[in-house]
PDB file of C-alpha atoms in Angstrom:
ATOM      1  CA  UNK A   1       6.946 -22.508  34.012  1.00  0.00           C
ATOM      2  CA  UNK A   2       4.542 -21.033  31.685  1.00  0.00           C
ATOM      3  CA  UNK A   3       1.390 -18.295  33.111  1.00  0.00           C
ATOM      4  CA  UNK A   4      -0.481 -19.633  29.881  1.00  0.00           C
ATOM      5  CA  UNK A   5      -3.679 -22.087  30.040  1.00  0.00           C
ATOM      6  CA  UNK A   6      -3.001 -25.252  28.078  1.00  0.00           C
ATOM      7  CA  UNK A   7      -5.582 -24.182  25.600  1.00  0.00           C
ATOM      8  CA  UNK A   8      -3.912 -20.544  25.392  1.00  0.00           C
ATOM      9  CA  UNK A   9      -0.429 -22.076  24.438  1.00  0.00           C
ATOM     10  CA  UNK A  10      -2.430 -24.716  21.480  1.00  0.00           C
ATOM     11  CA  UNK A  11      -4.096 -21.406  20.181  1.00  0.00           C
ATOM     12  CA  UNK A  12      -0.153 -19.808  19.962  1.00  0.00           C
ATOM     13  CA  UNK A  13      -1.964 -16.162  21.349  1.00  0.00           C
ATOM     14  CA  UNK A  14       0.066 -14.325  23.980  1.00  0.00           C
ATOM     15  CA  UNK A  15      -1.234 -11.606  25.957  1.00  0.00           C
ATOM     16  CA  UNK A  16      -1.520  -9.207  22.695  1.00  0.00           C
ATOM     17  CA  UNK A  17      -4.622 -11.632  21.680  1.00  0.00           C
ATOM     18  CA  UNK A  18      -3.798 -11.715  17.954  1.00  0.00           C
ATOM     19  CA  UNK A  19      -0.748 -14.206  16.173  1.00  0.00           C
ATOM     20  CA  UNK A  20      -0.224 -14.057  12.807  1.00  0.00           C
ATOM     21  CA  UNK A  21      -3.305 -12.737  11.564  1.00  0.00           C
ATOM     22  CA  UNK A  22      -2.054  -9.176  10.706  1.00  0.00           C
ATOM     23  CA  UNK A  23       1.231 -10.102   8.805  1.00  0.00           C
ATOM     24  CA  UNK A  24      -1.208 -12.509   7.157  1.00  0.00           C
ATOM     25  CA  UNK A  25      -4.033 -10.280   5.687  1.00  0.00           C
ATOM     26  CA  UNK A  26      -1.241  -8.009   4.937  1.00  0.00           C
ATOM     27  CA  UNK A  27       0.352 -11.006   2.814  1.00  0.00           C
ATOM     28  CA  UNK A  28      -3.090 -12.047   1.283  1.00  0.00           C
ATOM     29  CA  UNK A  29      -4.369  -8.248   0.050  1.00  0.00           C
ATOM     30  CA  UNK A  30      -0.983  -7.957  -1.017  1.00  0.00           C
ATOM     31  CA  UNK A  31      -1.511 -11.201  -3.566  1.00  0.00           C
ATOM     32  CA  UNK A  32      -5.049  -9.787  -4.352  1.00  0.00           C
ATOM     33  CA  UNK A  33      -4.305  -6.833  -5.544  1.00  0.00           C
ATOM     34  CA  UNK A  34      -0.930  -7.756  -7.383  1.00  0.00           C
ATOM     35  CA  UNK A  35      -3.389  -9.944  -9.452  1.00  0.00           C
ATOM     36  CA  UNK A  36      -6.282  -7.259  -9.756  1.00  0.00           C
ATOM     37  CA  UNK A  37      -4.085  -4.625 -10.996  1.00  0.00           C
ATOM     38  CA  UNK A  38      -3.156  -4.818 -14.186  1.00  0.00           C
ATOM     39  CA  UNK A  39      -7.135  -5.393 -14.599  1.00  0.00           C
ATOM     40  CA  UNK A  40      -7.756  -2.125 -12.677  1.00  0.00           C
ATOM     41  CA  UNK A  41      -4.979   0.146 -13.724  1.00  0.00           C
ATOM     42  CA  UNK A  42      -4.986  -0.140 -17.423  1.00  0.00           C
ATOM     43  CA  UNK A  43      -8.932   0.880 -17.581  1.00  0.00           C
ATOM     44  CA  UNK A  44      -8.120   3.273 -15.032  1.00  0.00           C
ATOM     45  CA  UNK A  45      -5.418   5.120 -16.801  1.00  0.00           C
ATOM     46  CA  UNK A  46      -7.515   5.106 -19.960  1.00  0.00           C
ATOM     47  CA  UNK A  47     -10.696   6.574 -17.957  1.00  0.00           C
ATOM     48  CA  UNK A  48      -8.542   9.154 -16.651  1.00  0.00           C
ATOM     49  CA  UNK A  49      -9.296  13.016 -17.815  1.00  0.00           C
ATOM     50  CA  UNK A  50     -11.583  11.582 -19.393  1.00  0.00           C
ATOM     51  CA  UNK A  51     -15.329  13.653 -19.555  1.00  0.00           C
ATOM     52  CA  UNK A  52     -17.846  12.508 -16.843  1.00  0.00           C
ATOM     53  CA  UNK A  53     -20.440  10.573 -19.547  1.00  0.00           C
ATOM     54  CA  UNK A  54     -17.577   8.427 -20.913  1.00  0.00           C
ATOM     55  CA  UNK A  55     -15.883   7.668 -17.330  1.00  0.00           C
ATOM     56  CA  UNK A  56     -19.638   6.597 -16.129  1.00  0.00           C
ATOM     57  CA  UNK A  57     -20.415   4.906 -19.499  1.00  0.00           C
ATOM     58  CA  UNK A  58     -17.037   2.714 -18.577  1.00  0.00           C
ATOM     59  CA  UNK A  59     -17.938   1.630 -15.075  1.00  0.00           C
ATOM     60  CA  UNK A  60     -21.052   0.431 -16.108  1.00  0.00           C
ATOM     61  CA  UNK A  61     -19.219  -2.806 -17.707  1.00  0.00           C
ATOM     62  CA  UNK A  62     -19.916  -5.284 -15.278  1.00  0.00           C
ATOM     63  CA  UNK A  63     -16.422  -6.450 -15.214  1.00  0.00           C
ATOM     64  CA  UNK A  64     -14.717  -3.197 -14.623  1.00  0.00           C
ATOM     65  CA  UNK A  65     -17.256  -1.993 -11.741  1.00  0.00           C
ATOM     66  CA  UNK A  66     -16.521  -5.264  -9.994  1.00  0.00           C
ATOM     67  CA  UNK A  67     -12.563  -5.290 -10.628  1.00  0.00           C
ATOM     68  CA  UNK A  68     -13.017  -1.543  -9.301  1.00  0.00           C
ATOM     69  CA  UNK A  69     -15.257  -2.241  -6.350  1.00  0.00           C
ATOM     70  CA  UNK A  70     -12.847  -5.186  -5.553  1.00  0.00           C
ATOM     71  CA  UNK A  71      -9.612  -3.359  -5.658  1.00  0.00           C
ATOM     72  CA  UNK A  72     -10.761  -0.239  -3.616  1.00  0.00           C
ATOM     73  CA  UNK A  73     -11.975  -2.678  -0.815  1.00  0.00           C
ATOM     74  CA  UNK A  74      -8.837  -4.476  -0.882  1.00  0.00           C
ATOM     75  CA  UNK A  75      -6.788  -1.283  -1.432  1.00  0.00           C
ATOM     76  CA  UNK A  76      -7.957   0.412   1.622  1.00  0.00           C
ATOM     77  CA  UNK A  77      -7.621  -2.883   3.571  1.00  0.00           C
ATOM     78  CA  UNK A  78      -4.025  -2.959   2.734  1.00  0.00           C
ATOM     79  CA  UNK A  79      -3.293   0.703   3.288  1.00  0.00           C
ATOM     80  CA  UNK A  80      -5.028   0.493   6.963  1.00  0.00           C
ATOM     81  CA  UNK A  81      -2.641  -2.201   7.535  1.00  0.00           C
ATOM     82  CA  UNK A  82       0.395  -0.597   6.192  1.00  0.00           C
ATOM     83  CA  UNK A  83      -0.219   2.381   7.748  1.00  0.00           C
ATOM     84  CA  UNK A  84      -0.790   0.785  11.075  1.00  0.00           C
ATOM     85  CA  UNK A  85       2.387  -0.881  11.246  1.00  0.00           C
ATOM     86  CA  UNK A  86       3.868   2.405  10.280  1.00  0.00           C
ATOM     87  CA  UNK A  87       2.164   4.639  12.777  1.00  0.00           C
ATOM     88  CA  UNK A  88       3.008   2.131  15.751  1.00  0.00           C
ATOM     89  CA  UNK A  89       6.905   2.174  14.205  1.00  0.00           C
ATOM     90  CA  UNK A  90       7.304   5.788  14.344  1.00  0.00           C
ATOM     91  CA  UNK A  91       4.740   7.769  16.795  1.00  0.00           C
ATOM     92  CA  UNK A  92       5.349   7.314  20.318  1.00  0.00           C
ATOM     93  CA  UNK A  93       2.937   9.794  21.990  1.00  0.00           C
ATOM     94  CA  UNK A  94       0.447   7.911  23.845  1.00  0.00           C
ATOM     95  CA  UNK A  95      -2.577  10.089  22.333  1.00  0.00           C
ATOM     96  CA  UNK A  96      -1.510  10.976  19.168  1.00  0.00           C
ATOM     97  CA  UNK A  97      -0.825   7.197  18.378  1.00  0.00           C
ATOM     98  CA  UNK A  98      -3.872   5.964  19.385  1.00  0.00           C
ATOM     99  CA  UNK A  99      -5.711   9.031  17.974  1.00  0.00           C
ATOM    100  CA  UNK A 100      -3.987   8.057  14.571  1.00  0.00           C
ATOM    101  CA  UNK A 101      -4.412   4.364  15.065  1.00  0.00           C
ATOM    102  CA  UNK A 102      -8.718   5.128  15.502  1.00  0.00           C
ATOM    103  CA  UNK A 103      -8.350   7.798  12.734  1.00  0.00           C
ATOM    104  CA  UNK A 104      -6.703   5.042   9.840  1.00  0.00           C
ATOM    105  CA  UNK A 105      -9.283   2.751  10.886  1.00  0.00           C
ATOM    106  CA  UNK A 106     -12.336   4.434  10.401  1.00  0.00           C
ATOM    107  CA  UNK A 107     -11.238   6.314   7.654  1.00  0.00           C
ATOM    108  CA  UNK A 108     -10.073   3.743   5.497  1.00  0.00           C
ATOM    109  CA  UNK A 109     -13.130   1.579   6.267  1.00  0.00           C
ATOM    110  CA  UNK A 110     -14.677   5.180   5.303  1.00  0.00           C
ATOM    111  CA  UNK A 111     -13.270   5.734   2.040  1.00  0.00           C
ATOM    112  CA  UNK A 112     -13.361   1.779   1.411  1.00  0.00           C
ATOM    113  CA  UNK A 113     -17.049   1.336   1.753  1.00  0.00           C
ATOM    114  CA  UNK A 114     -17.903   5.191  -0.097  1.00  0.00           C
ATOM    115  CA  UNK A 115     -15.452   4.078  -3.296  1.00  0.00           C
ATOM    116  CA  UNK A 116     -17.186   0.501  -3.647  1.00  0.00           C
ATOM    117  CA  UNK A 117     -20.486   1.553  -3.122  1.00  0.00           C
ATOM    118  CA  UNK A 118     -20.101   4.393  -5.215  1.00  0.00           C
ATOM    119  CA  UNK A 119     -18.473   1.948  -8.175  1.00  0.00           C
ATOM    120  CA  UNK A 120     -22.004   0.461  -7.338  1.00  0.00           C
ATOM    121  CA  UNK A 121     -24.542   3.282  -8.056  1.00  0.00           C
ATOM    122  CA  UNK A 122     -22.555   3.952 -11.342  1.00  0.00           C
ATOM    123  CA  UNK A 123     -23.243   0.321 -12.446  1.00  0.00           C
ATOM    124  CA  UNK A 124     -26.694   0.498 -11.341  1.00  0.00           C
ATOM    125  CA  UNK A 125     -28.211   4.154 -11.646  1.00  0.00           C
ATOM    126  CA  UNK A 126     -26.460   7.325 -12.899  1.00  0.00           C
TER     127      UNK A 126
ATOM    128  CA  UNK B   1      30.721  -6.229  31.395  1.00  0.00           C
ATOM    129  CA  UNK B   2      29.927  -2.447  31.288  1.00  0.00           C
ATOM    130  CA  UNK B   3      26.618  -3.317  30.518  1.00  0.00           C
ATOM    131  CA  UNK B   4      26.352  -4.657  33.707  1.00  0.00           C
ATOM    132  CA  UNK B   5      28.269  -2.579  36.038  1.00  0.00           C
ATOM    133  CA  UNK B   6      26.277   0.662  34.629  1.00  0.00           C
ATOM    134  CA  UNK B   7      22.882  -1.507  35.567  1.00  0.00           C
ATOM    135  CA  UNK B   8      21.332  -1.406  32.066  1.00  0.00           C
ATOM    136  CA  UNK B   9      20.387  -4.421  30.410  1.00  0.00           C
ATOM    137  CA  UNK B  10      21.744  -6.795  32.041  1.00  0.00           C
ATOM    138  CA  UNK B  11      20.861  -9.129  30.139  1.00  0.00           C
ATOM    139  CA  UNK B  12      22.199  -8.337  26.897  1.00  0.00           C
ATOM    140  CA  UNK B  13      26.224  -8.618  27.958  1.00  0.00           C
ATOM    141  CA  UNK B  14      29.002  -7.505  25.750  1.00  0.00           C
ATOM    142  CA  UNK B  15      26.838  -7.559  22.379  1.00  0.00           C
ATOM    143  CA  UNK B  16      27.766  -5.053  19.500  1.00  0.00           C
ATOM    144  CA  UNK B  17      24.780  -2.531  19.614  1.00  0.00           C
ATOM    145  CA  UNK B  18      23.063  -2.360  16.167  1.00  0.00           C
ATOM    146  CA  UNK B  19      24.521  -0.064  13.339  1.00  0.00           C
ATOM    147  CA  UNK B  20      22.997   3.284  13.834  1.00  0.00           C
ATOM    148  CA  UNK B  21      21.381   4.646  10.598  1.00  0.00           C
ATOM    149  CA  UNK B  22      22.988   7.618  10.333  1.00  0.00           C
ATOM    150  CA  UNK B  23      26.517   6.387  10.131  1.00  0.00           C
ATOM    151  CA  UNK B  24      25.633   2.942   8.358  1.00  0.00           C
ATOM    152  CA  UNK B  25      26.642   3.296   4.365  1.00  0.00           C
ATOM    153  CA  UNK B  26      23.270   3.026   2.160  1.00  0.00           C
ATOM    154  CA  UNK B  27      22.869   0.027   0.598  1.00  0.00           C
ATOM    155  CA  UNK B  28      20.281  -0.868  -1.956  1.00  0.00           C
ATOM    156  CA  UNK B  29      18.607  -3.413   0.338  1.00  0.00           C
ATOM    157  CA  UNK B  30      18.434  -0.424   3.133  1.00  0.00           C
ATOM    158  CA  UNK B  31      17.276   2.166   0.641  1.00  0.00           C
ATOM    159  CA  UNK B  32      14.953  -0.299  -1.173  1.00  0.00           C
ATOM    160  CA  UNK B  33      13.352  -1.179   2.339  1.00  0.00           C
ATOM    161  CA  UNK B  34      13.127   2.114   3.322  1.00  0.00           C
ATOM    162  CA  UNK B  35      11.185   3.060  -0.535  1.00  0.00           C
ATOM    163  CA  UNK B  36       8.907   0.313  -0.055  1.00  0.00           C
ATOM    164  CA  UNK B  37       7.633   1.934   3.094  1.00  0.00           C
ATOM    165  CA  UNK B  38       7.816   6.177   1.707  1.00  0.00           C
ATOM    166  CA  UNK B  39       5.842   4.540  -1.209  1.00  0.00           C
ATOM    167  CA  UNK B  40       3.585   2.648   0.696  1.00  0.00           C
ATOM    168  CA  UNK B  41       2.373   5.908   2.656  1.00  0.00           C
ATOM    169  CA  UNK B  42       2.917   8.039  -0.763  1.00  0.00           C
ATOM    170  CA  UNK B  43       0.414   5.334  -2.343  1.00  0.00           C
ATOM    171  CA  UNK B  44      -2.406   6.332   0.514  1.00  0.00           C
ATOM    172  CA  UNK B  45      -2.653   9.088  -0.827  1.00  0.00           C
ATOM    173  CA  UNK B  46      -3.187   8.308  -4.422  1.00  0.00           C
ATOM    174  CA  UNK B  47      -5.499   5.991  -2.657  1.00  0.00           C
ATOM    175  CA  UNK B  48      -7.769   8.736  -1.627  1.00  0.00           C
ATOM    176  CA  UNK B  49      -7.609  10.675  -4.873  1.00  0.00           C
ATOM    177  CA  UNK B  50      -8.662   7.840  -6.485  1.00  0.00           C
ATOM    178  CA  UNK B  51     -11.413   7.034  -4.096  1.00  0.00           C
ATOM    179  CA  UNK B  52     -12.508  11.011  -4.394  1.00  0.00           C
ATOM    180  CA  UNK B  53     -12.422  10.317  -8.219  1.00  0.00           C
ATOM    181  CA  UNK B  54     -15.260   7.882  -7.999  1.00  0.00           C
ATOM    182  CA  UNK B  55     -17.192   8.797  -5.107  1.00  0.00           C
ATOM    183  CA  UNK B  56     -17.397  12.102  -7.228  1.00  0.00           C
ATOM    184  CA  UNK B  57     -18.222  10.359 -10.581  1.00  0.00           C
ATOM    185  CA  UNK B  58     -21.502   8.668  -8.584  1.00  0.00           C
ATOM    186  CA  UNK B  59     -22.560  11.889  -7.012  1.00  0.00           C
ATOM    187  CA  UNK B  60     -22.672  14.038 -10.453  1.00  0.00           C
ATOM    188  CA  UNK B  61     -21.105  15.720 -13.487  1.00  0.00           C
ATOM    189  CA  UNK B  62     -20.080  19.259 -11.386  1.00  0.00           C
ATOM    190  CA  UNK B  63     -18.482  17.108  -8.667  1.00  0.00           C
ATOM    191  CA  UNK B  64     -16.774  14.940 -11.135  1.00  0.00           C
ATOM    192  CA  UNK B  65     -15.543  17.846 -12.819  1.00  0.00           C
ATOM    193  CA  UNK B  66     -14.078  19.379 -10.212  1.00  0.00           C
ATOM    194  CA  UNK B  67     -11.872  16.719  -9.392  1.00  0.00           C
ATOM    195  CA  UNK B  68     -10.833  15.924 -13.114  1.00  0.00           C
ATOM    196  CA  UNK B  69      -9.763  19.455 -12.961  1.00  0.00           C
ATOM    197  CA  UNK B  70      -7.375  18.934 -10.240  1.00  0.00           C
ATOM    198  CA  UNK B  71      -5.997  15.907 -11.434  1.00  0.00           C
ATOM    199  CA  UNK B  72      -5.908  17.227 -15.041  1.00  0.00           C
ATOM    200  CA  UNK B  73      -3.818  20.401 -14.035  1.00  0.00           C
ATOM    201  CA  UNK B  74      -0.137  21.206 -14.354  1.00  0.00           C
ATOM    202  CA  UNK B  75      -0.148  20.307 -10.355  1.00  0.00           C
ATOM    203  CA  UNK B  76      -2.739  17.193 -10.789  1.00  0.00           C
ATOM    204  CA  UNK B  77       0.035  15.613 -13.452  1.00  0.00           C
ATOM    205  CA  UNK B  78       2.556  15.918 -11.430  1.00  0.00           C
ATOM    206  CA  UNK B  79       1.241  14.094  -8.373  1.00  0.00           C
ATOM    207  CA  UNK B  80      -0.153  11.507 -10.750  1.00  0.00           C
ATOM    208  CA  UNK B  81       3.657  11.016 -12.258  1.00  0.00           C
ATOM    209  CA  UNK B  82       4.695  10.784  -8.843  1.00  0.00           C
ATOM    210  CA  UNK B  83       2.055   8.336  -8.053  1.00  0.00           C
ATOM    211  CA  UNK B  84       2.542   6.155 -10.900  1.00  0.00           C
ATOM    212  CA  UNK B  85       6.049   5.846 -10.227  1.00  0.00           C
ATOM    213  CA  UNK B  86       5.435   5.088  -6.860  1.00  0.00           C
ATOM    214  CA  UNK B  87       2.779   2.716  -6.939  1.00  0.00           C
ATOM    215  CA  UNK B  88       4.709   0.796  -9.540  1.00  0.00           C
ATOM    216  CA  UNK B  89       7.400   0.330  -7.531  1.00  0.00           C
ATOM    217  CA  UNK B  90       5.399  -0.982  -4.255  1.00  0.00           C
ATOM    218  CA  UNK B  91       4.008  -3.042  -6.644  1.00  0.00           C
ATOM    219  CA  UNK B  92       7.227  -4.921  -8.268  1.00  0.00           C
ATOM    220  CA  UNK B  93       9.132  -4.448  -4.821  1.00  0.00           C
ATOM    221  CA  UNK B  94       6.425  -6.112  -3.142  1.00  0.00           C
ATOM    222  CA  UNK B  95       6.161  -9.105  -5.149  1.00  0.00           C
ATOM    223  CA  UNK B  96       9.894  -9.680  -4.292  1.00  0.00           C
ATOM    224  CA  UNK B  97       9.033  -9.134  -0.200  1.00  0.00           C
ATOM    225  CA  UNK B  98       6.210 -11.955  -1.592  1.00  0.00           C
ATOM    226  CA  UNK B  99       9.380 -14.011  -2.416  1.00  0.00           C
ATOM    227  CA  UNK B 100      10.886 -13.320   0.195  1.00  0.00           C
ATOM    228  CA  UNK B 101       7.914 -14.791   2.459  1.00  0.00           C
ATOM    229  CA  UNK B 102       7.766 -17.473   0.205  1.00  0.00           C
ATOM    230  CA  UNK B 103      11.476 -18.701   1.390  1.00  0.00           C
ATOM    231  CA  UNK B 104      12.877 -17.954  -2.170  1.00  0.00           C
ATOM    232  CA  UNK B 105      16.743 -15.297  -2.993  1.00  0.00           C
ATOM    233  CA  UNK B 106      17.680 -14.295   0.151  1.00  0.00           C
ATOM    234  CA  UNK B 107      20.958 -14.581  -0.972  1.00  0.00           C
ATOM    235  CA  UNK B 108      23.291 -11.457  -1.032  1.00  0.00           C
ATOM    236  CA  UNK B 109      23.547 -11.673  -4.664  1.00  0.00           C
ATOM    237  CA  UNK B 110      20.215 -12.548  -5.209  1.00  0.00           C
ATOM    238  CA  UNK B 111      18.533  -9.674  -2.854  1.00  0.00           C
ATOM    239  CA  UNK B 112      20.829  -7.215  -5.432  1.00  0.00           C
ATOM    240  CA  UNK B 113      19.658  -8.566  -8.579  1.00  0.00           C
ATOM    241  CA  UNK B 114      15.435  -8.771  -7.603  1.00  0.00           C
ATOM    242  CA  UNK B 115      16.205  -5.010  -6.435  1.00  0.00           C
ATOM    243  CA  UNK B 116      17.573  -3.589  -9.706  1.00  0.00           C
ATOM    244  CA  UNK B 117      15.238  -6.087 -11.254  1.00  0.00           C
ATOM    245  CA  UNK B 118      11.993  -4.428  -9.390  1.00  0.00           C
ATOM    246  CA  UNK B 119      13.598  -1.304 -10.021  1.00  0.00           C
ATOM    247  CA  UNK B 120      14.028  -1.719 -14.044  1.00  0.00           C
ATOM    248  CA  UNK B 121       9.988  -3.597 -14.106  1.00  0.00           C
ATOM    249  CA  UNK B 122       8.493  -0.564 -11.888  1.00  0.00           C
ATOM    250  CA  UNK B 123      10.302   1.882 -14.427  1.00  0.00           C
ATOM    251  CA  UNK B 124       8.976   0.254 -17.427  1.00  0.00           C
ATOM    252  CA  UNK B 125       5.679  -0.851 -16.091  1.00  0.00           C
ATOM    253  CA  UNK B 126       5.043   3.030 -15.059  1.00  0.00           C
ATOM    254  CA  UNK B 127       6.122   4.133 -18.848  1.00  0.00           C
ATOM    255  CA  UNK B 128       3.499   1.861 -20.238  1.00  0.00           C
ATOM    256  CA  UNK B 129       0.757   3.305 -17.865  1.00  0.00           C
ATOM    257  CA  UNK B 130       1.715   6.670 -19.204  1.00  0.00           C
ATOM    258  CA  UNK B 131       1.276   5.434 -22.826  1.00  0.00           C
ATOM    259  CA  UNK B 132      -1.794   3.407 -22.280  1.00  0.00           C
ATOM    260  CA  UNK B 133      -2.858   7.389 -20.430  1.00  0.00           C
ATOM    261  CA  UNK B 134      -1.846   9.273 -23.090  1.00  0.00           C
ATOM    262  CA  UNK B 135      -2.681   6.953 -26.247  1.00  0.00           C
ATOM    263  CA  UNK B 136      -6.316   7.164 -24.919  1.00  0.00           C
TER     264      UNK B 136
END
């Protein structure tokens, strides 16, 4: 005897409204970035201490500002993901956890958006 | 049944209770597990240095030089050794948790030679960042 609607047990979503879709996106920014970064890391660590002109002059290649943009986005996807998983492992305090939960959420989607768009007005102003 | 004359969890009968951590011998598929995780959080914030890096190269040439500064110090090379090392191996450990999800070596012997595998690639694939760094 099951309290689910028939549609409710098709869809496979308990009472925590969400299935697979975390492990998932986990699995697929995971892929993403394994293939974006050899493409990001080996510019990277050549742009690195580096003076400003020649680091700006770099990221105005199309193909490194969008490999950049890219793995930022997909980088601070991952990390709120990660860190999620880790914060609801380890911190029990009701207010604290959720406090952290709301603070990895906004601030990666912070930090993801600022990096990208930043990649951005190097490739299209400075 | 001392489960259930004490009244707690009934349910569970006369199962062994899980090996506690702090008397269960390190293996490397604990330790490894347990890396991919302290690197995972130790990778956030390389994440954020990296993100201050270019947010700072957009907004000018004193605010990108401030943060080349820090990362160019004794201090700033440290952290980024530590990050490379870590971010290579969350990067060649994950592909085998990849594998893993994939179905493919769970076998005991198997799950020992991808670790020491991901260990040697993350080792080498860190020394070539550092050479590709320093050659340029």
């Amino acid at each position: 005897m099951t309290m689910l609607t028939p549609r409710a047990r098709v869809r496979g979503l308990g009472s925590a409204k969400g299935g697979t879709e975390h492990w998932w996106t986990q699995r697929l920014s995971a892929i993403s970035l394994a293939v974006l970064a050899p493409f990001f890391f080996i510019p990277f660590a050549i742009a690195l201490g580096k003076p400003w002109v020649e680091v700006v002059s770099m990221y105005k290649h199309p193909f490194n500002a969008i490999v950049a943009a890219l793995f930022m986005l997909a980088v601070f996807h991952h990390m709120r993901l990660g860190l999620q998983v880790v914060i609801e492992d380890y911190i029990h305090a009701p207010a604290l956890r959720t406090g952290l939960l709301i603070a990895v959420k906004l601030g990666t989607l912070l930090l993801g958006f600022a990096a990208a768009f930043s990649i951005a007005m190097i490739a299209f102003t400075v | 049944m001392s489960n259930v004359e004490t009244g707690a969890d009934v349910g569970r009968g006369n199962r062994p209770l899980s090996p506690h951590l702090q008397v269960y011998k390190p293996q490397i598929t604990s330790v490894m597990s347990a890396f991919h995780r302290i690197t995972g959080v130790g990778n956030s914030i390389g994440a954020v240095l990296v993100a201050w890096w270019f947010i700072a190269a957009a907004t000018g040439e004193g605010a990108f030089d401030f943060i080349n500064g820090l990362l160019t110090s004794w201090l700033g090379h440290l952290v980024l050794l530590g990050f490379t090392f870590s971010l290579c191996y969350h990067l060649c450990n994950g592909i085998r948790h990849l594998l893993w999800d994939a179905g493919y070596g769970f076998e005991l012997d198997q799950v020992k030679t991808t670790g020491i595998m991901a260990i040697v690639a993350a080792g080498l694939m860190a020394l070539g960042l550092f050479i590709v760094g320093w050659a340029n």
